[in-house]
Amino acid sequence: MHSHANLITNQHFFEQYAEAILITSANRKAIYVNAAFTELTGYSIKELSAEMHGLFGKAVNQKTKYFESDLACKNETLIHVKISSSKIVFSDQSEGRVYTLRENSEEAKLKEAQTELANLNKEFKRSNEELEQFAYVASHDLQEPLRTISGYIQLIQKQIQRGNTEGINDFMGFAVEGVSRAQALISDLLQFSRVSRKGNPFAETDLSEVLNIAITHLSVKIKELEATVTFEKLPRVRGDSSQLTRLFQNLIDNAMKFRAQGRKPEVKVYVKEQEEMYLFAVADNGIGIENKFYNRIFAIFQRLHTRTEYEGTGIGLAVCKKIVERHGGEIWVESEPGVGSTFYFTIKKQLI
Ligand code: ADP
């Protein structure tokens, strides 16, 4: 390789050259790159010889004098370059090619804008679907308490018209109950929409601290139910600490709420480190969930029980899902009915 490089008599000239230069030998091996090339792509000549075919093959095999190509840099970003090539005759009379690479910054900018647009589009689609779900929820779930309210008010009206006050107090009570249910739904909806609208900017967050706060918020319930919550040391991530607190709190709260009769709730929180993500688990020994409901429970206001069995509106897991997604992760459940459930979620490991 180096003896080859010595054949390039004007190497010094290339080294000073501001544009990125790559020289290949007759058998299309990279034999020389200048400093500008290394700066542009991250590759030194040594690294390039090994990587040549995978990364630069297409561009380097072009016969045309001018062409454009995407090049994968050493740091894995893709740059778009304009390349011109010309023949070079080495001092041993063998022939190679000199390639001059210029990053096409206009193209690069356009590409970046396109990816951003695609991402925005995806986000737009997602929020549109969410909006549709909102509209659906508003028209269906909110109608139920409203119907109750208007039903009882009509009854009250009738009784008044009849000059009979019997039952009015009870009817009033039911109507008021309907109002608080509607209020609960609306405040849940607001809470749900705030996850993306009103989130705090991400910062370095110690999840052990976050979990401790969540457990403190639940301490009265934990005591009351004689529940045990065990956990291991959790890592630090980049995120919104108040949302992450809510995430753990909702999951542990559910783990206690959906406890099985005759056993005290036992909740375990643990973490597994994966390549790009941390995988967290909140496991319980509660009533469990049937397989067919694994997806449904994460949708807004979807629950598997009546209000009299277990209180709640069905927003908790929808909020969890939204929080996890805002942190670039996923959430799902695995469960055995009658034995317990484990809620898993991932959060991106990020440089802090
Ligand atoms: P809510 O708790 O208000 O019902 P969630 O969105 O938190 O709303 O939960 C949705 C449904 O998922 C619950 O009604 C319940 O049927 C089921 N669920 C959630 N967590 C658990 C759990 N730990 N064990 C069993 N079922 C659960």
Tab-separated table of C-alpha atoms and ligand atoms in Angstrom:
chain	number	residue	atom	x	y	z
A	1	MET	CA	0.000	0.000	0.000
A	2	HIS	CA	2.657	2.443	1.047
A	3	SER	CA	5.003	1.621	-1.736
A	4	HIS	CA	2.074	2.309	-4.002
A	5	ALA	CA	1.505	5.664	-2.387
A	6	ASN	CA	5.119	6.517	-3.100
A	7	LEU	CA	4.293	6.293	-6.782
A	8	ILE	CA	2.254	9.434	-6.454
A	9	THR	CA	4.926	11.928	-7.189
A	10	ASN	CA	2.889	15.008	-6.326
A	11	GLN	CA	1.525	13.672	-3.053
A	12	HIS	CA	2.571	16.817	-1.265
A	13	PHE	CA	0.403	18.891	-3.538
A	14	PHE	CA	-2.654	16.730	-2.804
A	15	GLU	CA	-2.048	16.944	0.899
A	16	GLN	CA	-2.357	20.750	0.788
A	17	TYR	CA	-5.450	20.547	-1.353
A	18	ALA	CA	-8.596	21.865	0.307
A	19	GLU	CA	-10.861	19.423	-1.470
A	20	ALA	CA	-11.240	15.804	-0.449
A	21	ILE	CA	-9.072	13.587	-2.632
A	22	LEU	CA	-9.041	9.832	-3.028
A	23	ILE	CA	-6.661	8.006	-5.339
A	24	THR	CA	-7.186	4.449	-6.451
A	25	SER	CA	-4.758	2.080	-8.097
A	26	ALA	CA	-5.306	0.218	-11.363
A	27	ASN	CA	-7.073	-2.553	-9.484
A	28	ARG	CA	-9.344	0.030	-7.811
A	29	LYS	CA	-7.795	-0.164	-4.392
A	30	ALA	CA	-7.678	3.017	-2.383
A	31	ILE	CA	-4.028	3.921	-2.084
A	32	TYR	CA	-4.159	7.502	-0.935
A	33	VAL	CA	-6.494	10.007	0.692
A	34	ASN	CA	-5.640	13.526	1.742
A	35	ALA	CA	-6.410	15.197	5.055
A	36	ALA	CA	-9.525	16.904	3.658
A	37	PHE	CA	-10.887	13.498	2.707
A	38	THR	CA	-10.335	12.158	6.203
A	39	GLU	CA	-11.971	15.241	7.624
A	40	LEU	CA	-15.004	14.864	5.369
A	41	THR	CA	-15.578	11.127	5.757
A	42	GLY	CA	-13.774	10.217	8.948
A	43	TYR	CA	-11.712	7.556	7.181
A	44	SER	CA	-7.951	7.411	7.065
A	45	ILE	CA	-6.318	5.506	4.223
A	46	LYS	CA	-5.672	2.563	6.533
A	47	GLU	CA	-9.323	2.212	7.468
A	48	LEU	CA	-10.458	2.831	3.941
A	49	SER	CA	-8.501	-0.033	2.419
A	50	ALA	CA	-10.429	-2.408	4.602
A	51	GLU	CA	-13.822	-0.768	4.168
A	52	MET	CA	-13.494	0.260	0.553
A	53	HIS	CA	-15.850	-2.166	-1.077
A	54	GLY	CA	-18.725	-1.974	1.327
A	55	LEU	CA	-18.844	1.770	1.623
A	56	PHE	CA	-17.226	3.330	-1.378
A	57	GLY	CA	-17.594	0.572	-3.902
A	58	LYS	CA	-20.436	2.065	-5.856
A	59	ALA	CA	-18.952	5.505	-6.130
A	60	VAL	CA	-15.486	4.305	-6.890
A	61	ASN	CA	-16.538	1.913	-9.627
A	62	GLN	CA	-18.161	4.662	-11.655
A	63	LYS	CA	-16.455	5.234	-14.984
A	64	THR	CA	-18.012	8.608	-15.692
A	65	LYS	CA	-16.032	11.734	-15.051
A	66	TYR	CA	-18.624	13.485	-12.915
A	67	PHE	CA	-21.124	11.798	-10.737
A	68	GLU	CA	-22.973	12.144	-7.470
A	69	SER	CA	-23.284	9.610	-4.753
A	70	ASP	CA	-24.261	9.016	-1.175
A	71	LEU	CA	-21.348	8.072	0.989
A	72	ALA	CA	-21.560	6.496	4.385
A	73	CYS	CA	-19.104	8.220	6.670
A	74	LYS	CA	-17.285	6.507	9.479
A	75	ASN	CA	-19.730	7.965	12.026
A	76	GLU	CA	-22.528	6.386	9.968
A	77	THR	CA	-24.003	9.622	8.683
A	78	LEU	CA	-24.771	9.666	5.015
A	79	ILE	CA	-23.410	12.548	3.010
A	80	HIS	CA	-24.190	13.421	-0.541
A	81	VAL	CA	-21.117	14.195	-2.575
A	82	LYS	CA	-20.349	15.441	-6.061
A	83	ILE	CA	-17.383	13.577	-7.422
A	84	SER	CA	-15.162	14.278	-10.359
A	85	SER	CA	-12.592	11.779	-11.420
A	86	SER	CA	-9.661	11.762	-13.750
A	87	LYS	CA	-6.924	9.437	-14.814
A	88	ILE	CA	-3.582	9.543	-13.071
A	89	VAL	CA	-0.390	7.936	-14.310
A	90	PHE	CA	1.893	6.748	-11.562
A	91	SER	CA	5.667	6.899	-11.750
A	92	ASP	CA	5.762	3.191	-12.642
A	93	GLN	CA	3.502	3.984	-15.614
A	94	SER	CA	0.541	2.128	-14.134
A	95	GLU	CA	-2.756	3.990	-14.244
A	96	GLY	CA	-5.124	4.870	-11.469
A	97	ARG	CA	-7.788	7.425	-10.814
A	98	VAL	CA	-7.992	10.590	-8.753
A	99	TYR	CA	-11.369	11.390	-7.258
A	100	THR	CA	-12.224	14.825	-5.946
A	101	LEU	CA	-15.163	14.811	-3.581
A	102	ARG	CA	-17.254	17.815	-2.730
A	103	GLU	CA	-20.062	17.591	-0.288
A	104	ASN	CA	-23.222	18.799	-1.884
A	105	SER	CA	-24.476	20.846	0.978
A	106	GLU	CA	-27.657	21.897	-0.825
A	107	GLU	CA	-28.471	18.253	-1.335
A	108	ALA	CA	-27.474	17.504	2.204
A	109	LYS	CA	-29.792	20.178	3.497
A	110	LEU	CA	-32.613	18.963	1.293
A	111	LYS	CA	-32.139	15.423	2.506
A	112	GLU	CA	-32.202	16.566	6.090
A	113	ALA	CA	-35.346	18.559	5.446
A	114	GLN	CA	-36.920	15.539	3.808
A	115	THR	CA	-36.209	13.270	6.748
A	116	GLU	CA	-37.534	15.901	9.081
A	117	LEU	CA	-40.641	16.241	6.966
A	118	ALA	CA	-41.137	12.485	6.964
A	119	ASN	CA	-40.811	12.447	10.752
A	120	LEU	CA	-43.221	15.328	11.121
A	121	ASN	CA	-45.625	13.570	8.827
A	122	LYS	CA	-45.460	10.457	10.954
A	123	GLU	CA	-46.009	12.511	14.090
A	124	PHE	CA	-48.869	14.334	12.397
A	125	LYS	CA	-50.521	11.056	11.430
A	126	ARG	CA	-50.131	9.761	14.945
A	127	SER	CA	-51.574	12.886	16.526
A	128	ASN	CA	-54.381	12.867	13.997
A	129	GLU	CA	-55.291	9.339	14.958
A	130	GLU	CA	-55.129	10.400	18.555
A	131	LEU	CA	-57.403	13.327	17.815
A	132	GLU	CA	-59.892	11.015	16.169
A	133	GLN	CA	-59.797	8.843	19.240
A	134	PHE	CA	-60.381	11.961	21.305
A	135	ALA	CA	-63.413	12.916	19.268
A	136	TYR	CA	-64.706	9.379	19.570
A	137	VAL	CA	-64.185	9.401	23.293
A	138	ALA	CA	-65.804	12.784	23.715
A	139	SER	CA	-68.870	11.706	21.802
A	140	HIS	CA	-69.240	8.240	23.332
A	141	ASP	CA	-67.794	8.101	26.804
A	142	LEU	CA	-68.908	11.580	27.783
A	143	GLN	CA	-72.414	10.854	26.585
A	144	GLU	CA	-72.893	8.196	29.197
A	145	PRO	CA	-72.741	10.500	32.255
A	146	LEU	CA	-74.560	13.247	30.332
A	147	ARG	CA	-77.393	10.867	29.588
A	148	THR	CA	-77.552	9.943	33.254
A	149	ILE	CA	-77.615	13.597	34.269
A	150	SER	CA	-80.327	14.586	31.822
A	151	GLY	CA	-82.376	11.473	32.711
A	152	TYR	CA	-82.438	12.313	36.392
A	153	ILE	CA	-83.085	15.995	35.799
A	154	GLN	CA	-86.096	15.052	33.693
A	155	LEU	CA	-87.325	12.811	36.499
A	156	ILE	CA	-86.885	15.639	38.980
A	157	GLN	CA	-88.795	17.964	36.647
A	158	LYS	CA	-91.655	15.480	36.371
A	159	GLN	CA	-91.879	15.060	40.101
A	160	ILE	CA	-91.980	18.810	40.564
A	161	GLN	CA	-94.693	19.147	37.932
A	162	ARG	CA	-96.677	16.502	39.802
A	163	GLY	CA	-96.148	18.378	43.020
A	164	ASN	CA	-94.474	15.270	44.400
A	165	THR	CA	-91.055	15.678	45.959
A	166	GLU	CA	-90.566	11.975	46.575
A	167	GLY	CA	-87.227	10.657	45.425
A	168	ILE	CA	-86.004	14.061	44.336
A	169	ASN	CA	-83.093	13.970	46.715
A	170	ASP	CA	-81.888	10.614	45.389
A	171	PHE	CA	-82.323	11.714	41.764
A	172	MET	CA	-80.358	14.838	42.552
A	173	GLY	CA	-77.631	12.701	44.055
A	174	PHE	CA	-77.422	10.515	40.900
A	175	ALA	CA	-77.318	13.612	38.685
A	176	VAL	CA	-74.493	15.074	40.752
A	177	GLU	CA	-72.654	11.754	40.530
A	178	GLY	CA	-73.014	11.931	36.757
A	179	VAL	CA	-71.555	15.421	36.797
A	180	SER	CA	-68.514	14.329	38.780
A	181	ARG	CA	-68.026	11.396	36.416
A	182	ALA	CA	-68.120	13.748	33.424
A	183	GLN	CA	-65.687	16.028	35.233
A	184	ALA	CA	-63.365	13.105	35.929
A	185	LEU	CA	-63.431	12.109	32.258
A	186	ILE	CA	-62.701	15.650	31.120
A	187	SER	CA	-59.863	16.115	33.581
A	188	ASP	CA	-58.419	12.748	32.495
A	189	LEU	CA	-58.644	13.809	28.876
A	190	LEU	CA	-56.813	16.999	29.728
A	191	GLN	CA	-54.152	15.101	31.628
A	192	PHE	CA	-53.728	12.794	28.653
A	193	SER	CA	-53.357	15.604	26.151
A	194	ARG	CA	-50.905	17.407	28.424
A	195	VAL	CA	-48.354	14.598	28.113
A	196	SER	CA	-47.293	15.844	24.696
A	197	ARG	CA	-48.450	19.462	24.897
A	198	LYS	CA	-47.098	20.364	28.292
A	199	GLY	CA	-44.155	18.017	28.837
A	200	ASN	CA	-40.990	19.378	30.412
A	201	PRO	CA	-37.806	19.371	28.370
A	202	PHE	CA	-35.692	16.257	28.873
A	203	ALA	CA	-32.930	16.321	31.428
A	204	GLU	CA	-30.681	13.810	33.112
A	205	THR	CA	-32.965	11.826	35.389
A	206	ASP	CA	-32.108	9.302	38.073
A	207	LEU	CA	-34.830	6.682	37.827
A	208	SER	CA	-34.083	5.368	41.322
A	209	GLU	CA	-35.069	8.796	42.639
A	210	VAL	CA	-38.093	8.874	40.356
A	211	LEU	CA	-39.236	5.478	41.600
A	212	ASN	CA	-38.763	6.566	45.207
A	213	ILE	CA	-40.993	9.584	44.660
A	214	ALA	CA	-43.650	7.416	42.986
A	215	ILE	CA	-43.580	5.005	45.937
A	216	THR	CA	-43.822	7.899	48.410
A	217	HIS	CA	-46.935	9.157	46.595
A	218	LEU	CA	-48.443	5.693	46.996
A	219	SER	CA	-47.245	5.087	50.551
A	220	VAL	CA	-50.681	5.360	52.200
A	221	LYS	CA	-52.132	2.772	49.838
A	222	ILE	CA	-49.106	0.509	50.191
A	223	LYS	CA	-49.501	0.551	53.971
A	224	GLU	CA	-53.248	0.068	53.847
A	225	LEU	CA	-53.014	-2.972	51.598
A	226	GLU	CA	-49.864	-4.279	53.283
A	227	ALA	CA	-48.308	-4.402	49.854
A	228	THR	CA	-44.614	-4.979	49.268
A	229	VAL	CA	-42.842	-3.098	46.539
A	230	THR	CA	-39.322	-4.332	45.838
A	231	PHE	CA	-36.947	-2.753	43.380
A	232	GLU	CA	-33.367	-2.678	42.289
A	233	LYS	CA	-31.114	0.238	41.508
A	234	LEU	CA	-32.322	1.892	38.349
A	235	PRO	CA	-30.194	3.735	35.803
A	236	ARG	CA	-30.098	7.362	34.792
A	237	VAL	CA	-31.748	8.339	31.536
A	238	ARG	CA	-32.631	11.500	29.689
A	239	GLY	CA	-36.242	12.315	30.247
A	240	ASP	CA	-39.026	14.231	31.893
A	241	SER	CA	-38.806	13.290	35.556
A	242	SER	CA	-42.368	14.210	36.483
A	243	GLN	CA	-43.759	12.153	33.615
A	244	LEU	CA	-41.504	9.226	34.481
A	245	THR	CA	-42.726	9.472	38.076
A	246	ARG	CA	-46.291	9.307	36.829
A	247	LEU	CA	-45.397	6.279	34.684
A	248	PHE	CA	-44.060	4.255	37.617
A	249	GLN	CA	-46.834	5.513	39.852
A	250	ASN	CA	-49.616	4.461	37.451
A	251	LEU	CA	-48.118	1.013	36.955
A	252	ILE	CA	-47.540	0.337	40.660
A	253	ASP	CA	-50.957	1.761	41.498
A	254	ASN	CA	-52.581	-0.623	39.000
A	255	ALA	CA	-50.521	-3.524	40.325
A	256	MET	CA	-52.126	-2.918	43.721
A	257	LYS	CA	-55.588	-2.036	42.425
A	258	PHE	CA	-55.960	-5.219	40.399
A	259	ARG	CA	-54.788	-7.427	43.260
A	260	ALA	CA	-56.054	-10.951	43.595
A	261	GLN	CA	-58.358	-11.872	46.415
A	262	GLY	CA	-56.670	-13.554	49.299
A	263	ARG	CA	-53.110	-12.429	48.569
A	264	LYS	CA	-51.290	-9.312	49.520
A	265	PRO	CA	-50.002	-7.338	46.576
A	266	GLU	CA	-46.365	-7.958	45.725
A	267	VAL	CA	-44.846	-5.626	43.184
A	268	LYS	CA	-41.371	-6.013	41.742
A	269	VAL	CA	-39.628	-3.371	39.708
A	270	TYR	CA	-36.524	-4.381	37.812
A	271	VAL	CA	-34.445	-3.407	34.818
A	272	LYS	CA	-32.462	-5.172	32.113
A	273	GLU	CA	-29.844	-3.414	30.065
A	274	GLN	CA	-30.107	-3.983	26.340
A	275	GLU	CA	-27.996	-2.716	23.497
A	276	GLU	CA	-29.789	0.554	22.833
A	277	MET	CA	-32.531	0.483	25.416
A	278	TYR	CA	-33.200	-0.152	29.047
A	279	LEU	CA	-36.004	-2.629	29.557
A	280	PHE	CA	-38.010	-1.971	32.717
A	281	ALA	CA	-40.529	-4.304	34.278
A	282	VAL	CA	-43.244	-3.795	36.854
A	283	ALA	CA	-44.485	-7.225	37.883
A	284	ASP	CA	-47.405	-8.060	40.148
A	285	ASN	CA	-49.177	-11.082	41.610
A	286	GLY	CA	-52.649	-9.728	40.823
A	287	ILE	CA	-55.682	-10.926	38.867
A	288	GLY	CA	-53.871	-10.975	35.523
A	289	ILE	CA	-55.136	-10.070	32.068
A	290	GLU	CA	-56.344	-12.289	29.273
A	291	ASN	CA	-54.221	-12.390	26.177
A	292	LYS	CA	-56.883	-10.897	23.917
A	293	PHE	CA	-56.960	-7.672	25.949
A	294	TYR	CA	-53.203	-7.024	25.834
A	295	ASN	CA	-53.573	-4.150	23.345
A	296	ARG	CA	-56.943	-2.801	24.279
A	297	ILE	CA	-56.013	-1.816	27.810
A	298	PHE	CA	-53.555	0.803	26.521
A	299	ALA	CA	-56.254	2.687	24.623
A	300	ILE	CA	-57.864	5.684	26.225
A	301	PHE	CA	-60.852	4.894	28.511
A	302	GLN	CA	-60.704	1.181	27.775
A	303	ARG	CA	-61.108	-0.961	30.831
A	304	LEU	CA	-62.027	-4.544	31.478
A	305	HIS	CA	-64.116	-3.989	34.569
A	306	THR	CA	-67.101	-1.982	35.691
A	307	ARG	CA	-66.664	1.040	37.886
A	308	THR	CA	-68.210	-0.792	40.811
A	309	GLU	CA	-65.660	-3.611	40.602
A	310	TYR	CA	-62.618	-1.343	40.363
A	311	GLU	CA	-62.710	2.430	40.375
A	312	GLY	CA	-61.062	4.292	37.535
A	313	THR	CA	-61.728	5.757	34.119
A	314	GLY	CA	-59.287	3.780	32.007
A	315	ILE	CA	-56.840	6.602	31.338
A	316	GLY	CA	-53.864	5.315	33.361
A	317	LEU	CA	-52.273	3.016	30.814
A	318	ALA	CA	-53.064	5.362	27.912
A	319	VAL	CA	-51.049	8.024	29.739
A	320	CYS	CA	-48.257	5.494	30.414
A	321	LYS	CA	-48.123	4.617	26.729
A	322	LYS	CA	-47.931	8.228	25.707
A	323	ILE	CA	-45.168	8.960	28.206
A	324	VAL	CA	-43.123	5.955	27.089
A	325	GLU	CA	-43.536	6.908	23.434
A	326	ARG	CA	-42.436	10.457	24.166
A	327	HIS	CA	-39.254	8.899	25.581
A	328	GLY	CA	-38.685	6.860	22.419
A	329	GLY	CA	-39.794	3.538	23.880
A	330	GLU	CA	-42.555	0.972	23.822
A	331	ILE	CA	-44.846	-0.493	26.449
A	332	TRP	CA	-46.574	-3.864	26.569
A	333	VAL	CA	-47.877	-6.453	28.986
A	334	GLU	CA	-47.425	-10.149	29.552
A	335	SER	CA	-49.721	-11.875	31.953
A	336	GLU	CA	-51.170	-15.074	33.262
A	337	PRO	CA	-54.755	-14.686	34.410
A	338	GLY	CA	-55.052	-15.543	38.090
A	339	VAL	CA	-51.285	-15.401	38.613
A	340	GLY	CA	-50.139	-11.899	37.783
A	341	SER	CA	-49.053	-9.427	35.140
A	342	THR	CA	-45.783	-7.858	34.124
A	343	PHE	CA	-45.806	-4.508	32.384
A	344	TYR	CA	-42.673	-3.913	30.334
A	345	PHE	CA	-41.472	-0.677	28.875
A	346	THR	CA	-38.294	0.488	27.183
A	347	ILE	CA	-36.473	3.781	27.366
A	348	LYS	CA	-33.685	4.768	25.051
A	349	LYS	CA	-30.228	4.756	26.528
A	350	GLN	CA	-28.759	8.099	25.689
A	351	LEU	CA	-25.551	9.850	26.258
A	352	ILE	CA	-26.043	12.000	29.279
B	1	ADP	P1	-58.069	2.113	35.067
B	1	ADP	O1	-57.061	1.653	36.069
B	1	ADP	O2	-58.643	3.439	35.346
B	1	ADP	O3	-59.098	1.093	34.732
B	1	ADP	P2	-55.910	1.804	33.162
B	1	ADP	O4	-55.755	2.431	31.809
B	1	ADP	O5	-54.852	2.047	34.153
B	1	ADP	O6	-57.297	2.336	33.691
B	1	ADP	O7	-56.093	0.262	32.972
B	1	ADP	C1	-56.952	-0.237	31.955
B	1	ADP	C2	-57.392	-1.643	32.304
B	1	ADP	O8	-56.279	-2.540	32.217
B	1	ADP	C3	-57.886	-1.798	33.709
B	1	ADP	O9	-59.254	-1.474	33.832
B	1	ADP	C4	-57.651	-3.262	33.975
B	1	ADP	O10	-58.689	-4.035	33.428
B	1	ADP	C5	-56.388	-3.564	33.178
B	1	ADP	N1	-55.193	-3.538	34.046
B	1	ADP	C6	-54.301	-2.529	34.169
B	1	ADP	N2	-53.310	-2.844	35.013
B	1	ADP	C7	-53.536	-4.105	35.434
B	1	ADP	C8	-52.844	-5.018	36.308
B	1	ADP	N3	-51.699	-4.683	36.926
B	1	ADP	N4	-53.403	-6.240	36.489
B	1	ADP	C9	-54.541	-6.573	35.860
B	1	ADP	N5	-55.232	-5.758	35.040
B	1	ADP	C10	-54.746	-4.544	34.802
